[in-house]
PDB file of C-alpha atoms in Angstrom:
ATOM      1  CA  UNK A 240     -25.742  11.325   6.005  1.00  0.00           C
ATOM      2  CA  UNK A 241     -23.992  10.020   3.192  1.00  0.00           C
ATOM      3  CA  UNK A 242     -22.788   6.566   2.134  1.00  0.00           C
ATOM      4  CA  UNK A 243     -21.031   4.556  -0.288  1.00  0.00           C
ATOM      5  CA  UNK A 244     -18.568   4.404  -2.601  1.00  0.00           C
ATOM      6  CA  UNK A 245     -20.804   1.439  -3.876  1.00  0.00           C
ATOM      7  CA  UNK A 246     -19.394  -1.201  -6.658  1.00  0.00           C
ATOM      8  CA  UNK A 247     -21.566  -0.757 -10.417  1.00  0.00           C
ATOM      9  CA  UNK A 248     -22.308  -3.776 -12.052  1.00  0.00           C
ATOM     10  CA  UNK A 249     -22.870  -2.825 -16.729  1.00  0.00           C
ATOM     11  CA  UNK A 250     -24.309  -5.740 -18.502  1.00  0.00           C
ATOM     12  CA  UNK A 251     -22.664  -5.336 -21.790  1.00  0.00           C
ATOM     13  CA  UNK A 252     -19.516  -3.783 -22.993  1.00  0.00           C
ATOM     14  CA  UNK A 253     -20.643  -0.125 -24.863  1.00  0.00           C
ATOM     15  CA  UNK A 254     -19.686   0.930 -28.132  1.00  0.00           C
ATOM     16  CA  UNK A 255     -18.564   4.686 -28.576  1.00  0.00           C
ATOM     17  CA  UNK A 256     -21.626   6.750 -28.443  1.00  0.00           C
ATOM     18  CA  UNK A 257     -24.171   4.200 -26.706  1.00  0.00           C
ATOM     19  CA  UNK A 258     -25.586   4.092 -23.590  1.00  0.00           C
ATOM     20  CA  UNK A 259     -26.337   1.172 -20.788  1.00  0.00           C
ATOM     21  CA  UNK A 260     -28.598   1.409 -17.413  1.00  0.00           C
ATOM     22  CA  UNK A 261     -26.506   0.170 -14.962  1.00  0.00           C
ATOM     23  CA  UNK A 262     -26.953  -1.802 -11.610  1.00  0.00           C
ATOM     24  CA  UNK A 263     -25.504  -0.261  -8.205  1.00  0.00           C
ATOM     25  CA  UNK A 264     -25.814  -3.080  -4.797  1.00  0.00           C
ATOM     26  CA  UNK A 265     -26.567  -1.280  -1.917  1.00  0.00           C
ATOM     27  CA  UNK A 266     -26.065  -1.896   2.302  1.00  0.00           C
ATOM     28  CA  UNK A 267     -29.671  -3.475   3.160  1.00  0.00           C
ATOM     29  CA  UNK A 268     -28.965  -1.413   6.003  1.00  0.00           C
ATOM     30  CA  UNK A 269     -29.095   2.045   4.961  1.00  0.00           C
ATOM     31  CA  UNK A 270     -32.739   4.435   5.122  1.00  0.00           C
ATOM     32  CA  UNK A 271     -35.705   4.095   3.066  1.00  0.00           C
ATOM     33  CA  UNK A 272     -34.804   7.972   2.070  1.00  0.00           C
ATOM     34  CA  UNK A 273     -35.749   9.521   0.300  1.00  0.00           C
ATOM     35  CA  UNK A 274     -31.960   9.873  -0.952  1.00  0.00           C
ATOM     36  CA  UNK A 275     -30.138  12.502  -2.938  1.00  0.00           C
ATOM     37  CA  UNK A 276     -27.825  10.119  -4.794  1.00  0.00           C
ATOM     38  CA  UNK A 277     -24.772  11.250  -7.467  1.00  0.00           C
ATOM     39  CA  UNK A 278     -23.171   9.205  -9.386  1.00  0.00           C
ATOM     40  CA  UNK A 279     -19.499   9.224 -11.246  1.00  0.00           C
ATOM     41  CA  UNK A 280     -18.814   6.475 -13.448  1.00  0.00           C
ATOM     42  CA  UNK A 281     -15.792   6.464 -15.462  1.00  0.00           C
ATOM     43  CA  UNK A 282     -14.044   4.405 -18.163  1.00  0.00           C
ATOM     44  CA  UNK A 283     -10.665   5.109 -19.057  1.00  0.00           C
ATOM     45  CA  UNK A 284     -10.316   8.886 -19.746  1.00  0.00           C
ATOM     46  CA  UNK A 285     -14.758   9.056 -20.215  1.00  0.00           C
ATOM     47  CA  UNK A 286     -16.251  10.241 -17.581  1.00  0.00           C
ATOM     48  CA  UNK A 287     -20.055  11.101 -16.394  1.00  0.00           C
ATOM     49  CA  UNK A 288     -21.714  12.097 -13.657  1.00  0.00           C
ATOM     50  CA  UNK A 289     -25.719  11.741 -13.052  1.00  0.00           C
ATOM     51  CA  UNK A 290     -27.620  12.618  -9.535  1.00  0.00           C
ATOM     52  CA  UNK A 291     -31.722  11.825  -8.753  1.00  0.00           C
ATOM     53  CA  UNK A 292     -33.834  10.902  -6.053  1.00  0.00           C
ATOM     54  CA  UNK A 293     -34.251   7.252  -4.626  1.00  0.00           C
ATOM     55  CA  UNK A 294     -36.539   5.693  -2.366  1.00  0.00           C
ATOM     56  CA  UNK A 295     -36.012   2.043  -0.884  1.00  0.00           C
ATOM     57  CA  UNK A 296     -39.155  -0.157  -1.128  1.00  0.00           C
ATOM     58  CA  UNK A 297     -39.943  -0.864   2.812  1.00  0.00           C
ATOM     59  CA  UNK A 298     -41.045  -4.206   2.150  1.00  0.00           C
ATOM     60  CA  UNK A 299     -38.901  -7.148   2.076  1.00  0.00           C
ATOM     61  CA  UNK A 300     -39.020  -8.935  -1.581  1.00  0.00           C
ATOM     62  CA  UNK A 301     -40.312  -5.864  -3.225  1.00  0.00           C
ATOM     63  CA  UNK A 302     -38.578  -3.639  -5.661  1.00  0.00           C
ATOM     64  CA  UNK A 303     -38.702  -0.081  -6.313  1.00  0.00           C
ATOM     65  CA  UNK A 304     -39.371   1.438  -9.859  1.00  0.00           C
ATOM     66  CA  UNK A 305     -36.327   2.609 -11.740  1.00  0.00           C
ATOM     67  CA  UNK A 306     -34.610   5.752 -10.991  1.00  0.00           C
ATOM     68  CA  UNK A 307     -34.539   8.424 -13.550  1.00  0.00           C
ATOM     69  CA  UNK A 308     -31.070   9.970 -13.400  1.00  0.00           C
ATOM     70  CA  UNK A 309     -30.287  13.985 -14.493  1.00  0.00           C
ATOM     71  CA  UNK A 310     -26.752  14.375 -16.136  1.00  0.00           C
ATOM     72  CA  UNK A 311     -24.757  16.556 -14.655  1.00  0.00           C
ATOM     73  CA  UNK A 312     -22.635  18.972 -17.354  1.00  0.00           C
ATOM     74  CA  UNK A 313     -18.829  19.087 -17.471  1.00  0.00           C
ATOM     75  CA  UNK A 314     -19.458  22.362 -15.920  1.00  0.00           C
ATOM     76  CA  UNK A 315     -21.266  21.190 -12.764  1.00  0.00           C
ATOM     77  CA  UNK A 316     -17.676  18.802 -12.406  1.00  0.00           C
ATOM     78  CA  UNK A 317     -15.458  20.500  -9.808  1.00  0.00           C
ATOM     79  CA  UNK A 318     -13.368  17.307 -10.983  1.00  0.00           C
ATOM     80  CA  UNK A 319     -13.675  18.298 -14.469  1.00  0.00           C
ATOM     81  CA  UNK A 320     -13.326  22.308 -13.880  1.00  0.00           C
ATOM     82  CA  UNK A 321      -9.977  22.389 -11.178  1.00  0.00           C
ATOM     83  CA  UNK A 322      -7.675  20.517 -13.863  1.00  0.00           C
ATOM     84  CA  UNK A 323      -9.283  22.684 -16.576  1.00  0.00           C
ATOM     85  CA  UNK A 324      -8.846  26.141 -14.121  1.00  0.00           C
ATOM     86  CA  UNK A 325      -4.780  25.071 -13.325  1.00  0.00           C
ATOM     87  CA  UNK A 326      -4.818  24.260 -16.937  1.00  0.00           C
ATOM     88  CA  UNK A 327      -6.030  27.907 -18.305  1.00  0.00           C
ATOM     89  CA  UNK A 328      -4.053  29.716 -15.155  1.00  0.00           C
ATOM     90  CA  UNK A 329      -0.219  27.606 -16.842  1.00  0.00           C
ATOM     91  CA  UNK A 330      -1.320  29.043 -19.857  1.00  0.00           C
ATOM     92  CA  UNK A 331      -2.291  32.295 -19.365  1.00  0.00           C
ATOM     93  CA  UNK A 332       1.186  32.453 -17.163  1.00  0.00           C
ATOM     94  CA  UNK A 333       3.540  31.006 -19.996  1.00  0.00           C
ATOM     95  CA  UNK A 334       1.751  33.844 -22.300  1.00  0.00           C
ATOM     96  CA  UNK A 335       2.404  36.208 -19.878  1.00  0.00           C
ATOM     97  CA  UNK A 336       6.452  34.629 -19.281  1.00  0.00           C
ATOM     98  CA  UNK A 337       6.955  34.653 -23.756  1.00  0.00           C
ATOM     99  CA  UNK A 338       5.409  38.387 -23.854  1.00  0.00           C
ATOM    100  CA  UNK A 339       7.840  39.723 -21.178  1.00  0.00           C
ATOM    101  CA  UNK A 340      10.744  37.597 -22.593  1.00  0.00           C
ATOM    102  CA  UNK A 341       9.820  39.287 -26.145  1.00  0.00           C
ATOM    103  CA  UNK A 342       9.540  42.483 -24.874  1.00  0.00           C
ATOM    104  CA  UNK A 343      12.558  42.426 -22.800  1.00  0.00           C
ATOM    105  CA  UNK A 344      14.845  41.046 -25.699  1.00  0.00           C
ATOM    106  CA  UNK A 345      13.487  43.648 -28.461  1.00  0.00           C
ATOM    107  CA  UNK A 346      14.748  46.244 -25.746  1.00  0.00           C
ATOM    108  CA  UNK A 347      18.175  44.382 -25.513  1.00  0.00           C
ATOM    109  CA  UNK A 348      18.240  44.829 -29.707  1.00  0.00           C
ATOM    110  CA  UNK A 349      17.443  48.150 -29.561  1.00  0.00           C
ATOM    111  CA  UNK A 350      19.734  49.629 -27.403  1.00  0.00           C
ATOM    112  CA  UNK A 351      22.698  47.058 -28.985  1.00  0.00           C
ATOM    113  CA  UNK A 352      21.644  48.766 -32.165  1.00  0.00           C
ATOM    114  CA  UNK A 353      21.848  52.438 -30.314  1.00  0.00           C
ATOM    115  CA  UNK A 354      25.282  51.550 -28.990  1.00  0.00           C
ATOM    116  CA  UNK A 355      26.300  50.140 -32.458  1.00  0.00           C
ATOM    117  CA  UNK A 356      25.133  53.373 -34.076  1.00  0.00           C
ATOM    118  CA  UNK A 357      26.567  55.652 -31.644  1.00  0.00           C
ATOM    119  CA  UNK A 358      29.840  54.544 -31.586  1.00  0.00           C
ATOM    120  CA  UNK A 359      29.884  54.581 -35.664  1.00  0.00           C
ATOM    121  CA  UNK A 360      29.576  58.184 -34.953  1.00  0.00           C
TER     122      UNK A 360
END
């Protein structure tokens, strides 16, 4: 079962390099859970990614302790990793493209310069 996306409510406005718990409303009608919840935030070109376990409190008025999120690396990103993958694959294909072209027009000099010297002859 999954659910969501949910809307993320930040108190305050961050500075570069701090960090801010933030607020996510839920549907009083999902499961107690326990819940394997992920979450991507992102802020202009910053983005992170965090995933823990929740619980719902089952009675009404109560609330549940906070949730201790684990970051999830760059690495663990498949949106992170399939830009970087095209990325490296363009690259590695342009080197390959400039290496041919090289090799291709030093043959084209040499063999002008084998004509050049054979008809001197």
């Amino acid at each position: 079962m999954s659910a969501g996306p949910f809307p993320v409510r930040l108190g305050t406005t961050l500075a570069p390099g701090q960090s801010e718990p933030v607020t996510v409303a839920l549907d009083k009608s999902l499961p107690a859970g326990p819940w394997h919840a992920r979450i991507d935030l992102q802020s202009g070109l910053v983005k992170r990614a965090a995933e823990g376990t929740i619980t719902f409190p089952t009675k009404a008025g109560t609330s549940a302790a906070p949730v201790k999120a684990h970051n999830i690396p760059l690495t663990k990103n498949r949106h992170f990793l399939v830009p970087l993958a095209l990325l490296l694959l363009l690259l590695l294909a342009i080197g390959i493209f400039l290496l041919l072209w090289k090799r291709r027009k030093r043959e084209e000099e040499e063999e002008e310069q084998l004509e050049q010297a054979t008809s001197a002859l």
